[in-house]
Short mmCIF file of C-alpha atoms and ligand atoms in Angstrom, two decimals:
data_model
loop_
_atom_site.label_atom_id
_atom_site.label_comp_id
_atom_site.label_asym_id
_atom_site.label_seq_id
_atom_site.Cartn_x
_atom_site.Cartn_y
_atom_site.Cartn_z
CA UNK A 1 -15.31 23.49 -132.56
CA UNK A 2 -14.00 20.06 -131.63
CA UNK A 3 -10.43 19.87 -130.41
CA UNK A 4 -9.37 16.28 -129.96
CA UNK A 5 -6.74 14.86 -127.65
CA UNK A 6 -5.42 11.35 -127.52
CA UNK A 7 -4.12 10.01 -124.24
CA UNK A 8 -1.74 7.24 -125.15
CA UNK A 9 -1.24 4.41 -122.70
CA UNK A 10 1.07 1.42 -122.51
CA UNK A 11 2.39 0.73 -126.00
CA UNK A 12 1.43 4.13 -127.35
CA UNK A 13 3.83 6.72 -125.96
CA UNK A 14 3.94 8.55 -129.29
CA UNK A 15 2.35 8.41 -132.72
CA UNK A 16 5.19 8.35 -135.24
CA UNK A 17 2.80 9.03 -138.14
CA UNK A 18 1.92 12.40 -136.56
CA UNK A 19 3.57 15.51 -138.02
CA UNK A 20 4.61 17.49 -134.95
CA UNK A 21 3.62 21.16 -134.91
CA UNK A 22 4.55 22.11 -131.34
CA UNK A 23 5.50 20.67 -128.00
CA UNK A 24 4.15 22.52 -124.98
CA UNK A 25 5.03 22.12 -121.31
CA UNK A 26 1.93 23.07 -119.36
CA UNK A 27 1.95 23.96 -115.67
CA UNK A 28 -1.26 23.28 -113.78
CA UNK A 29 -2.42 24.03 -110.22
CA UNK A 30 -2.10 20.27 -109.64
CA UNK A 31 1.52 19.94 -110.75
CA UNK A 32 3.09 18.70 -113.95
CA UNK A 33 1.24 16.45 -116.40
CA UNK A 34 2.77 13.08 -117.33
CA UNK A 35 4.32 14.58 -120.47
CA UNK A 36 4.36 17.72 -122.54
CA UNK A 37 1.37 18.23 -124.82
CA UNK A 38 2.38 17.46 -128.38
CA UNK A 39 0.30 19.18 -131.03
CA UNK A 40 0.49 17.51 -134.38
CA UNK A 41 -1.29 16.62 -137.56
CA UNK A 42 -2.66 13.19 -138.28
CA UNK A 43 -4.92 12.54 -141.28
CA UNK A 44 -4.53 16.27 -141.90
CA UNK A 45 -6.35 17.05 -138.63
CA UNK A 46 -4.80 18.76 -135.67
CA UNK A 47 -4.68 16.71 -132.49
CA UNK A 48 -3.00 16.86 -129.13
CA UNK A 49 -1.14 13.88 -127.75
CA UNK A 50 -0.36 13.19 -124.10
CA UNK A 51 1.68 10.17 -122.96
CA UNK A 52 -0.16 8.94 -119.85
CA UNK A 53 2.81 7.05 -118.40
CA UNK A 54 5.36 9.70 -119.47
CA UNK A 55 7.49 9.76 -122.60
CA UNK A 56 9.73 6.97 -121.31
CA UNK A 57 6.86 4.97 -119.83
CA UNK A 58 8.15 5.37 -116.28
CA UNK A 59 5.02 6.47 -114.37
CA UNK A 60 3.02 3.51 -112.99
CA UNK A 61 -0.81 3.68 -113.03
CA UNK A 62 -1.21 4.58 -109.34
CA UNK A 63 1.36 7.40 -109.59
CA UNK A 64 -0.11 9.16 -112.62
CA UNK A 65 -1.20 12.71 -111.89
CA UNK A 66 -4.61 12.32 -113.51
CA UNK A 67 -5.81 15.71 -112.29
CA UNK A 68 -2.90 17.50 -113.88
CA UNK A 69 -3.23 15.58 -117.15
CA UNK A 70 -6.92 16.37 -117.62
CA UNK A 71 -6.55 19.96 -116.40
CA UNK A 72 -3.69 20.54 -118.86
CA UNK A 73 -5.81 19.28 -121.77
CA UNK A 74 -8.74 21.46 -120.75
CA UNK A 75 -6.47 24.50 -120.36
CA UNK A 76 -5.37 24.35 -124.00
CA UNK A 77 -8.95 24.13 -125.27
CA UNK A 78 -9.39 20.38 -125.73
CA UNK A 79 -13.06 19.37 -125.99
CA UNK A 80 -12.85 15.63 -126.71
CA UNK A 81 -10.55 12.95 -125.37
CA UNK A 82 -9.86 9.47 -126.69
CA UNK A 83 -8.18 7.39 -124.02
CA UNK A 84 -6.17 4.51 -125.42
CA UNK A 85 -5.73 1.78 -122.84
CA UNK A 86 -4.34 -1.73 -122.59
CA UNK A 87 -6.67 -4.11 -120.74
CA UNK A 88 -6.97 -7.72 -119.69
CA UNK A 89 -9.93 -9.55 -121.22
CA UNK A 90 -12.46 -10.99 -118.75
CA UNK A 91 -15.38 -11.59 -121.14
CA UNK A 92 -14.79 -14.57 -123.43
CA UNK A 93 -15.29 -12.32 -126.45
CA UNK A 94 -12.43 -10.01 -125.53
CA UNK A 95 -9.35 -12.17 -126.22
CA UNK A 96 -5.84 -10.72 -126.51
CA UNK A 97 -5.53 -8.67 -129.68
CA UNK A 98 -9.18 -7.56 -129.81
CA UNK A 99 -10.19 -3.92 -129.41
CA UNK A 100 -13.13 -3.06 -127.14
CA UNK A 101 -15.05 0.23 -126.86
CA UNK A 102 -16.43 0.10 -123.31
CA UNK A 103 -19.66 1.82 -122.30
CA UNK A 104 -19.51 1.50 -118.52
CA UNK A 105 -17.00 1.57 -115.67
CA UNK A 106 -16.68 0.06 -112.21
CA UNK A 107 -14.04 1.74 -110.09
CA UNK A 108 -11.92 -0.40 -107.74
CA UNK A 109 -9.08 2.12 -107.37
CA UNK A 110 -8.23 3.78 -104.06
CA UNK A 111 -6.07 6.57 -102.64
CA UNK A 112 -5.86 8.37 -105.98
CA UNK A 113 -6.46 12.11 -106.18
CA UNK A 114 -9.72 11.69 -107.96
CA UNK A 115 -11.63 14.98 -107.97
CA UNK A 116 -11.36 18.72 -108.51
CA UNK A 117 -14.27 19.25 -106.11
CA UNK A 118 -12.27 19.76 -102.97
CA UNK A 119 -11.28 23.00 -101.30
CA UNK A 120 -12.57 26.58 -101.24
CA UNK A 121 -15.99 25.58 -102.54
CA UNK A 122 -18.93 27.95 -102.47
CA UNK A 123 -21.14 24.84 -102.47
CA UNK A 124 -20.75 21.09 -102.81
CA UNK A 125 -21.70 19.70 -106.23
CA UNK A 126 -22.09 16.13 -107.45
CA UNK A 127 -21.54 15.38 -111.14
CA UNK A 128 -23.82 12.94 -112.92
CA UNK A 129 -21.77 9.90 -113.92
CA UNK A 130 -24.53 7.57 -115.14
CA UNK A 131 -22.83 7.34 -118.51
CA UNK A 132 -19.09 7.68 -117.92
CA UNK A 133 -18.24 7.70 -121.64
CA UNK A 134 -19.59 10.22 -124.11
CA UNK A 135 -22.00 8.30 -126.31
CA UNK A 136 -21.53 10.47 -129.43
CA UNK A 137 -17.77 10.07 -129.31
CA UNK A 138 -18.18 6.34 -128.65
CA UNK A 139 -20.42 6.07 -131.71
CA UNK A 140 -17.78 7.82 -133.83
CA UNK A 141 -15.24 5.28 -132.60
CA UNK A 142 -17.63 2.45 -133.49
CA UNK A 143 -18.16 3.89 -136.96
CA UNK A 144 -14.38 4.11 -137.37
CA UNK A 145 -14.18 0.43 -136.37
CA UNK A 146 -16.58 -0.42 -139.22
CA UNK A 147 -14.75 1.81 -141.70
CA UNK A 148 -11.46 0.07 -140.88
CA UNK A 149 -13.01 -3.38 -141.18
CA UNK A 150 -11.94 -4.15 -137.65
CA UNK A 151 -13.68 -6.67 -135.47
CA UNK A 152 -14.07 -4.85 -132.16
CA UNK A 153 -16.22 -5.56 -129.11
CA UNK A 154 -18.77 -2.72 -129.15
CA UNK A 155 -19.53 -2.31 -125.46
CA UNK A 156 -18.50 -3.62 -122.09
CA UNK A 157 -17.76 -2.70 -118.52
CA UNK A 158 -14.24 -1.53 -117.76
CA UNK A 159 -13.16 -2.50 -114.24
CA UNK A 160 -10.47 -0.08 -113.06
CA UNK A 161 -8.03 -1.63 -110.57
CA UNK A 162 -5.30 -0.01 -108.52
CA UNK A 163 -2.23 -1.85 -109.82
CA UNK A 164 0.59 -1.94 -110.46
CA UNK A 165 0.25 -5.64 -109.73
CA UNK A 166 -2.11 -7.70 -111.83
CA UNK A 167 -5.15 -9.25 -110.15
CA UNK A 168 -5.63 -12.62 -108.48
CA UNK A 169 -7.87 -15.17 -110.18
CA UNK A 170 -10.40 -14.71 -107.35
CA UNK A 171 -10.43 -10.95 -107.83
CA UNK A 172 -11.17 -11.46 -111.52
CA UNK A 173 -13.95 -13.94 -110.66
CA UNK A 174 -15.45 -11.36 -108.33
CA UNK A 175 -15.11 -8.63 -110.97
CA UNK A 176 -16.90 -10.86 -113.48
CA UNK A 177 -19.75 -11.42 -111.01
CA UNK A 178 -19.85 -7.64 -110.58
CA UNK A 179 -20.31 -7.32 -114.34
CA UNK A 180 -16.83 -6.35 -115.53
CA UNK A 181 -15.85 -7.41 -119.06
CA UNK A 182 -12.30 -6.07 -119.06
CA UNK A 183 -9.78 -4.90 -116.50
CA UNK A 184 -7.31 -2.04 -116.66
CA UNK A 185 -5.48 0.24 -114.24
CA UNK A 186 -5.89 3.72 -115.70
CA UNK A 187 -9.56 4.20 -116.59
CA UNK A 188 -10.28 5.93 -113.29
CA UNK A 189 -10.19 8.65 -112.20
CA UNK A 190 -9.36 9.77 -115.73
CA UNK A 191 -12.97 9.37 -116.91
CA UNK A 192 -14.62 11.12 -113.95
CA UNK A 193 -12.13 13.99 -113.94
CA UNK A 194 -12.88 14.52 -117.63
CA UNK A 195 -16.57 14.61 -116.78
CA UNK A 196 -15.96 17.12 -113.98
CA UNK A 197 -14.28 19.45 -116.47
CA UNK A 198 -16.95 18.90 -119.14
CA UNK A 199 -14.74 17.03 -121.61
CA UNK A 200 -16.22 14.39 -123.91
CA UNK A 201 -14.34 11.22 -123.09
CA UNK A 202 -14.33 7.77 -124.71
CA UNK A 203 -12.00 4.79 -124.46
CA UNK A 204 -10.37 2.61 -127.06
CA UNK A 205 -9.25 -0.45 -125.11
CA UNK A 206 -6.91 -3.07 -126.51
CA UNK A 207 -6.99 -6.48 -124.86
CA UNK A 208 -3.39 -7.55 -124.37
CA UNK A 209 -3.87 -10.65 -122.20
CA UNK A 210 -6.53 -12.83 -120.67
CA UNK A 211 -7.28 -11.50 -117.20
CA UNK A 212 -5.90 -13.58 -114.31
CA UNK A 213 -7.32 -17.10 -114.25
CA UNK A 214 -8.99 -16.73 -117.65
CA UNK A 215 -6.09 -18.01 -119.75
CA UNK A 216 -4.30 -21.32 -119.79
CA UNK A 217 -1.21 -20.06 -117.96
CA UNK A 218 0.11 -17.20 -115.87
CA UNK A 219 0.35 -13.78 -117.47
CA UNK A 220 3.79 -12.83 -118.81
CA UNK A 221 5.15 -9.46 -119.87
CA UNK A 222 6.32 -11.06 -123.13
CA UNK A 223 2.78 -11.98 -124.16
CA UNK A 224 1.54 -8.52 -123.19
CA UNK A 225 4.31 -6.82 -125.17
CA UNK A 226 3.67 -9.00 -128.20
CA UNK A 227 -0.09 -8.28 -128.14
CA UNK A 228 0.62 -4.56 -127.79
CA UNK A 229 3.02 -4.58 -130.73
CA UNK A 230 0.49 -6.19 -133.02
CA UNK A 231 -2.66 -4.53 -131.64
CA UNK A 232 -1.45 -0.93 -131.59
CA UNK A 233 -1.17 -1.00 -135.38
CA UNK A 234 -4.97 -1.46 -135.54
CA UNK A 235 -5.49 1.15 -132.81
CA UNK A 236 -3.57 3.75 -134.87
CA UNK A 237 -5.54 2.84 -137.97
CA UNK A 238 -8.72 3.35 -135.98
CA UNK A 239 -7.57 6.74 -134.71
CA UNK A 240 -6.82 7.95 -138.23
CA UNK A 241 -10.26 6.84 -139.36
CA UNK A 242 -11.86 8.55 -136.36
CA UNK A 243 -10.08 11.81 -137.15
CA UNK A 244 -11.74 11.91 -140.52
CA UNK A 245 -15.08 12.09 -138.64
CA UNK A 246 -14.50 14.68 -135.91
N1 HPA B 1 -5.16 -6.28 -115.40
C1 HPA B 1 -5.10 -4.96 -115.16
N2 HPA B 1 -4.61 -4.10 -116.05
C2 HPA B 1 -4.19 -4.59 -117.22
C3 HPA B 1 -4.24 -5.95 -117.52
C4 HPA B 1 -4.76 -6.85 -116.56
O1 HPA B 1 -4.82 -8.08 -116.75
N3 HPA B 1 -3.72 -6.09 -118.77
C5 HPA B 1 -3.41 -4.85 -119.20
N4 HPA B 1 -3.68 -3.93 -118.28
#
């Protein structure tokens, strides 16, 4: 049976529409997750919510304990994960305010604890990561987009950067040449850790600014916050619609 978790990112530290059933502090071999796991009901379906940056949004992208977060979800029986993420739009069709459902990743992060395949191994294994996102879950998200009459970008390469600073214009130019369509700071190693533990993982990305050098002016926190405020309303609508399908 499917057990769905939502990892909320910047702008989504809780879902007020969710009726809370329980709030569980999980201890993992990798330390504490970013927040407790909140079990609740949304659209009459039970889901688990985890605040990626902590309940008060105080954990920056490079300090998130991704291993603990994903382990905690797995330990309570989660099978499917929707990662909600704020991104900068690189592709001209991903302007601020538009949702994108990426289908590929390029990882530019470094020095993050990025794997469970480490010590005390009986043998070394290598997970297949050809398709970082689960296609069935992605298709359900895309169907939910249609059902909500939203105009989302249906694919795209998510470039995961280290942060917490934003990129230079040259870095974004290079990322575009590499094939990136959007840029965010939390997509990795979250996706590969989910794959290592056998969780179905898909991303609902909200563009909250033009990536560096793509807009008319420098990026401000005010514009990001404004885009988040408006865009997260659609993201929540999408999640409700998705829940009716899983
Ligand atoms: N770059 C990296 N991460 C981001 C951005 C960006 O422009 N916007 C939101 N998250």
